[in-house]
Structures are given as structure tokens and as C-alpha cells.
XYZ file of C-alpha atoms in Angstrom:
341
model
C 28.185 -6.574 20.235
C 30.117 -9.587 18.306
C 29.469 -8.809 14.048
C 29.778 -12.347 11.689
C 31.109 -11.786 8.541
C 29.954 -10.810 5.612
C 30.525 -13.656 2.700
C 31.263 -12.901 -0.467
C 29.106 -14.860 -3.607
C 29.101 -13.114 -7.118
C 25.922 -12.313 -8.631
C 23.587 -11.583 -11.413
C 20.777 -8.940 -11.509
C 16.568 -8.676 -13.632
C 14.116 -6.271 -14.414
C 10.529 -3.704 -12.857
C 7.649 -1.960 -13.007
C 5.442 0.855 -14.664
C 1.921 2.990 -12.552
C 1.786 2.616 -9.195
C -0.327 2.221 -6.501
C -0.013 3.430 -2.256
C -1.276 2.231 0.299
C -1.878 4.196 3.368
C -1.108 1.797 6.445
C -3.281 2.712 9.048
C -6.811 2.061 10.654
C -10.201 2.211 9.762
C -12.299 2.139 5.847
C -10.003 2.131 2.405
C -10.367 4.723 0.605
C -9.863 5.018 -3.179
C -7.978 8.390 -4.132
C -7.971 9.096 -8.278
C -5.921 7.399 -9.991
C -4.792 8.422 -14.223
C -1.148 9.343 -16.124
C 1.927 7.399 -16.358
C 2.658 7.505 -12.733
C -0.612 7.869 -11.208
C -0.985 5.693 -7.815
C -3.754 4.506 -5.057
C -4.079 5.453 -1.793
C -6.254 3.237 0.634
C -6.045 2.778 3.800
C -5.843 -0.719 5.713
C -6.614 -2.217 8.732
C -3.633 -3.624 11.205
C -3.623 -7.507 12.233
C -4.141 -6.736 15.578
C -7.122 -4.349 16.934
C -5.983 -1.028 17.963
C -5.734 -0.113 21.814
C -6.311 2.946 23.348
C -2.733 5.296 22.839
C -1.512 3.117 20.723
C -0.486 4.434 17.149
C -0.551 1.802 14.042
C 3.542 2.273 14.088
C 3.595 0.824 17.800
C 1.072 -2.093 16.912
C 3.480 -3.066 13.566
C 6.159 -2.585 16.224
C 4.696 -4.841 19.161
C 3.383 -7.268 16.679
C 6.894 -8.693 16.099
C 7.502 -11.033 19.041
C 11.059 -12.285 18.956
C 9.439 -15.971 17.998
C 8.519 -14.745 15.040
C 11.058 -12.925 13.685
C 12.524 -16.053 13.763
C 9.933 -18.370 12.363
C 8.804 -15.534 9.010
C 9.458 -17.538 5.742
C 11.000 -16.095 2.951
C 8.951 -14.409 0.820
C 10.172 -15.771 -2.833
C 7.255 -17.959 -2.280
C 5.415 -15.285 -2.647
C 6.087 -14.904 -6.749
C 5.375 -17.981 -7.271
C 2.189 -17.341 -6.198
C 1.647 -14.714 -8.076
C 2.009 -16.272 -10.913
C 4.477 -14.096 -12.019
C 5.245 -13.477 -15.628
C 7.890 -11.101 -17.678
C 6.418 -8.421 -19.320
C 7.403 -7.149 -22.955
C 10.357 -5.489 -21.401
C 10.739 -1.477 -21.119
C 14.386 -0.097 -22.189
C 16.161 2.832 -21.423
C 13.205 5.986 -21.837
C 16.227 8.897 -21.303
C 18.999 10.281 -20.070
C 21.154 8.834 -17.038
C 20.189 10.714 -13.771
C 20.555 10.092 -10.538
C 19.664 11.609 -7.279
C 22.881 11.549 -4.276
C 22.761 9.871 -1.512
C 22.872 11.266 2.255
C 24.805 10.628 5.218
C 22.656 10.313 8.284
C 22.816 13.669 10.569
C 21.833 12.539 14.184
C 24.874 10.519 14.787
C 27.293 8.561 12.592
C 25.705 5.209 11.310
C 27.702 2.570 11.676
C 29.357 0.253 9.078
C 31.240 -2.767 9.886
C 33.705 -4.117 8.050
C 34.678 -7.330 6.813
C 36.958 -8.966 5.585
C 36.007 -11.416 1.860
C 36.943 -15.112 2.600
C 39.130 -16.615 -0.602
C 41.961 -14.633 -1.664
C 40.135 -11.724 -2.182
C 42.008 -8.712 -0.282
C 39.054 -6.195 -0.346
C 36.628 -5.155 2.046
C 33.477 -4.742 2.207
C 31.682 -3.145 4.786
C 27.818 -3.838 6.085
C 25.421 -0.639 6.036
C 23.253 1.137 8.103
C 20.910 1.750 5.711
C 20.485 -1.544 4.566
C 18.145 -4.045 6.913
C 15.519 -6.446 7.422
C 11.651 -6.602 6.958
C 8.995 -8.143 8.597
C 5.486 -8.470 7.214
C 2.143 -10.607 7.424
C 0.838 -11.520 4.198
C -3.365 -11.168 5.335
C -3.872 -13.788 2.322
C -2.009 -17.201 3.876
C -1.550 -15.553 7.659
C 1.959 -16.677 7.674
C 4.711 -13.924 8.497
C 7.204 -12.915 6.311
C 11.167 -11.466 5.493
C 12.853 -9.531 2.754
C 15.515 -7.221 2.458
C 15.011 -2.822 1.875
C 17.067 -0.302 1.823
C 16.721 3.628 2.444
C 17.033 5.581 0.184
C 17.890 9.677 0.517
C 14.482 11.951 -0.413
C 13.087 15.355 0.859
C 10.750 13.425 3.628
C 14.190 11.450 5.086
C 11.659 8.568 5.125
C 11.696 6.402 2.344
C 12.483 2.919 1.896
C 12.954 1.361 -1.569
C 12.108 -3.128 -1.736
C 10.094 -5.506 -4.055
C 6.860 -5.370 -5.373
C 6.177 -8.344 -3.705
C 7.559 -7.499 -0.378
C 4.927 -4.656 0.291
C 1.752 -6.237 -2.021
C 0.570 -10.692 -3.277
C 0.522 -9.328 -6.870
C -2.666 -10.715 -9.434
C -5.000 -11.582 -6.034
C -3.087 -10.848 -3.566
C -3.605 -7.808 -0.758
C -1.100 -5.390 0.422
C 1.276 -6.916 3.308
C 0.484 -5.388 6.931
C 3.038 -5.102 9.991
C 5.607 -3.641 7.597
C 9.041 -3.265 9.401
C 11.910 -2.450 8.656
C 15.093 -3.028 10.920
C 18.420 -1.363 9.890
C 21.559 -2.994 10.042
C 19.777 -6.295 11.775
C 22.333 -8.964 13.397
C 21.026 -12.573 15.040
C 18.112 -10.242 16.007
C 19.733 -7.489 17.411
C 18.272 -3.904 16.796
C 20.803 -1.252 16.503
C 19.050 1.602 14.985
C 15.465 0.282 15.982
C 12.215 -0.823 14.282
C 11.044 1.500 11.703
C 6.833 0.820 10.932
C 6.046 1.361 7.099
C 2.708 4.257 7.262
C 2.704 4.224 3.521
C 2.981 1.469 0.807
C 3.827 1.904 -3.233
C 4.068 -0.768 -5.571
C 3.623 -0.292 -9.289
C 0.556 -1.027 -11.205
C 2.102 -3.571 -13.382
C 2.927 -5.719 -10.693
C -0.354 -5.493 -7.906
C -2.860 -6.620 -10.806
C -0.510 -8.599 -13.326
C 2.450 -9.997 -11.615
C 4.438 -8.366 -13.500
C 8.602 -8.656 -13.018
C 8.810 -6.066 -14.735
C 7.934 -3.746 -12.155
C 8.859 -5.527 -8.972
C 9.627 -3.223 -7.315
C 7.755 -0.599 -4.375
C 8.781 2.444 -2.304
C 7.693 2.761 1.467
C 7.348 5.983 3.734
C 7.859 4.626 7.173
C 7.016 6.586 10.379
C 9.276 8.240 12.501
C 10.925 6.960 15.282
C 9.518 7.445 19.028
C 12.065 10.268 19.405
C 10.709 12.114 16.416
C 14.182 11.067 14.188
C 13.485 9.857 10.614
C 15.223 7.077 8.816
C 17.878 8.532 6.562
C 18.788 10.969 9.368
C 19.741 8.250 11.437
C 21.173 5.579 9.195
C 22.154 7.563 6.191
C 20.321 7.365 2.363
C 21.506 5.336 -0.684
C 20.796 7.568 -3.621
C 18.869 6.163 -7.070
C 19.848 5.600 -10.544
C 17.583 5.427 -13.613
C 18.549 4.682 -17.085
C 21.635 3.821 -16.566
C 23.911 0.752 -19.156
C 22.917 -2.708 -18.455
C 26.739 -3.707 -17.397
C 27.548 -1.968 -13.831
C 29.519 -2.907 -11.909
C 27.784 -2.974 -8.040
C 27.469 -4.207 -4.237
C 24.339 -6.058 -3.487
C 24.013 -6.329 0.233
C 21.087 -8.434 1.223
C 20.045 -10.704 4.534
C 19.051 -14.191 2.022
C 17.562 -16.534 4.646
C 17.270 -19.913 2.901
C 19.843 -22.794 2.860
C 23.070 -21.815 2.653
C 22.232 -18.694 4.665
C 20.527 -18.042 7.716
C 18.880 -14.911 7.295
C 20.801 -13.948 10.496
C 23.603 -11.083 9.031
C 24.061 -8.825 6.135
C 26.256 -10.442 3.130
C 27.201 -9.458 0.446
C 27.530 -9.985 -3.325
C 29.729 -7.772 -6.106
C 30.309 -8.147 -9.452
C 28.719 -6.059 -13.462
C 25.687 -6.901 -14.485
C 24.221 -8.157 -18.019
C 21.285 -7.832 -19.703
C 20.379 -11.131 -20.026
C 19.152 -12.256 -23.479
C 16.387 -10.107 -24.549
C 15.037 -9.693 -21.122
C 15.073 -5.543 -20.147
C 16.228 -6.233 -16.837
C 19.958 -6.295 -14.974
C 21.396 -9.879 -13.482
C 24.262 -10.855 -12.147
C 25.011 -14.404 -10.449
C 25.091 -14.024 -6.773
C 23.010 -17.121 -5.651
C 21.346 -15.716 -3.198
C 18.425 -17.122 -1.979
C 15.221 -16.897 -0.350
C 14.776 -13.484 2.377
C 17.150 -11.842 -0.129
C 14.364 -10.384 -2.035
C 14.085 -6.334 -2.601
C 17.735 -5.560 -1.567
C 19.559 -2.883 -3.662
C 21.774 -2.813 -5.686
C 24.239 -0.219 -5.474
C 26.404 1.275 -7.877
C 29.603 3.188 -6.442
C 28.941 1.431 -2.993
C 31.417 3.392 -0.256
C 31.275 1.086 2.055
C 28.494 3.672 3.553
C 26.141 3.887 0.630
C 25.986 3.826 -3.426
C 23.130 4.672 -5.738
C 20.267 1.883 -6.253
C 20.660 0.588 -9.317
C 18.693 -2.352 -9.102
C 16.280 -4.516 -6.453
C 16.282 -7.683 -5.854
C 13.085 -10.155 -7.824
C 14.069 -13.530 -8.442
C 16.644 -16.593 -8.044
C 16.934 -19.084 -11.225
C 18.370 -22.885 -10.670
C 21.547 -21.689 -11.965
C 21.821 -18.945 -9.151
C 21.569 -16.086 -11.012
C 19.733 -13.456 -9.417
C 17.216 -10.487 -11.351
C 16.433 -7.091 -11.107
C 14.254 -4.608 -12.511
C 15.827 -2.229 -14.632
C 15.289 1.171 -13.887
C 14.091 3.716 -16.955
C 12.604 6.748 -15.917
C 8.825 5.874 -14.314
C 11.018 4.447 -11.821
C 12.177 7.942 -10.975
C 8.934 9.909 -11.673
C 7.381 7.356 -8.999
C 10.319 8.269 -6.332
C 9.506 12.063 -7.316
C 5.538 11.151 -6.348
C 6.162 9.810 -3.454
C 10.042 11.454 -2.182
C 7.671 14.062 -0.248
C 5.276 12.373 1.176
C 5.156 12.274 5.290
């Protein structure tokens, strides 16, 4: 299998969110669950874009939707941030001591990481990670197909993925995305670890109701694969960090799809994050384009996995990428979905 070089860019990160909502991806009428508390969730069942055929599960329907042509022509999801009328919130801040959830190695079979030398005079090597992949989904509001990036995260369920809020919900006036799949280590159409279909989509209400970029973060619970294997057991899972300083050395692994990139392979950017002005976000001047939305910003990346300390949210005209700042609420929502299967 051909593994092209990973390009090196220098990046910047931004901000995140508050109360969360969860949707169950399946078939049947929507059902709302009680809401309350700082980290309350809303649960709803949604229908697939494809008519259910006898014997097909929701996961199979989502996977079957994605033909080679649909994947090739899917649009970068950064345009959804503009459509949502996204705004920055009042700003978050550290809300407690720094805390982390540890990463996990795969148990089913060793995850293959691919070393690739950076360009220029850089002597270090950065390996592509099987925990990171490309996301495909259908937006029922405009009837178009989109792409994002995402990363597997260790949890009790071993089925958890993190991405941007706008990669699962359209924000104010929008709807939940459909036919959502995660393809780890996507490589120009090759899918070495298969497709993992979403079962639950979880996003902050601050994003859903107000398009608040301070909460542009999501958690996705996926189905086990056809062999009954769980995602993190198969590819490994990153850890999670919250309440760390704004200044962190990170590695960002993403699938930018807008020029000068083509979305076919993992790109990486390394640098030290900073706080952009008075915003309670983290930033890095990576210049990553659309398609990188939802990519994981990893502390202590060891060429296999690291600790998610941010999620790619936006890019400005100066090439500055931003992520939500991860505070206690991000960990609280993680704890609420960590065991969900």
C-alpha cells in the first residue's frame, strides 16, 4: 500500500463549548429525553437518508450510502460554520485543576503507524496515526455531503470518537447530520480499518442553539464493526486533557481537503499553542484548510496516540486555526458518554 508523505505546516488553535445534547442515530420517530443540569443531554432517534431495507442495520445503511463517487465529491464542512452564523461566546476559562484520561493501545491487532519525513531541514519524523481518520456525513438541510476529520478517544465503551460540533450538527437553525461514518487512516480511498458508523451524536447545546464557537466540540459513539470489534480495541484511542495552560506543544493530525491540500491523506502540523487575544481559546498558525475541521490537537503525541487538548474549529485569512479551550465541562460530557454503547 502506498503511503504518501505527511506535510509539515505550523499551526494555531481556538475555542469550545458548554451544555451537551445527544442524538441516537437509528430509524424511527424522534424521542426527547429530560434535560437538566450543567452537562445535561438531549437524546433523539433520527431516520437514515436511505430507506431501511429488510435485514439492514442502521450502521449498514450509513456505510452503504458512501459510494466512491460520493466520498470523492463531498464538500469541506468549514462552510457550515459560516452558514450557522457562528459567534464567539463570552469566553471560558480553566474551571479546575488540570486532568487527563489516559490513552489506550489496540488489543485486537497492532495499529499500523506510518512514518513520514517532514519537508525542509526538519530532522524529526512524524507518524500517521490509526486513531485519526476522515469523517463523511450528509446534511439534511441542504442535501449535500460533507467531510471532516476526527480522532478515536479511549473510554469505557471503547467506541468513542471526538470531532467538531459543526461536524455533527448544523448549529442554530440546523439539524443533526446523517449517514455519519469514521474511516481511520483513510488513504486516498483505501480504508485499512474499515468504516465505523455513528450510533450516537453528542454536541453542546451552546453550539446547537446559538452556534457558539466556544463549544464547537462533539463526541460520537460508533457501532462495533461487522466482526463485533470495538473501535479503540482495533486502532487504539487517544487520551483527553482539560484545564491545561493555553501554551502547549501539540501535534495536529488532519485531513485538510481544500487547496493546497486534497483530503486524501493525513497532514500534520506541530507547534506551541497560544491564547488568541482575550479569547478563551487556543490557536496555532497551521494554515490547515476545510476538511481539517474536527481534527484532534494532541499533547504528548508519541507517533501512535496522544492526549486530545483541542479540536479544530476555524481558520482565518491569516492562516490561524483555532480550537475550543477544554475546560471541566468538556470532561463532564466525556464522563457522561464514556460508557455509552
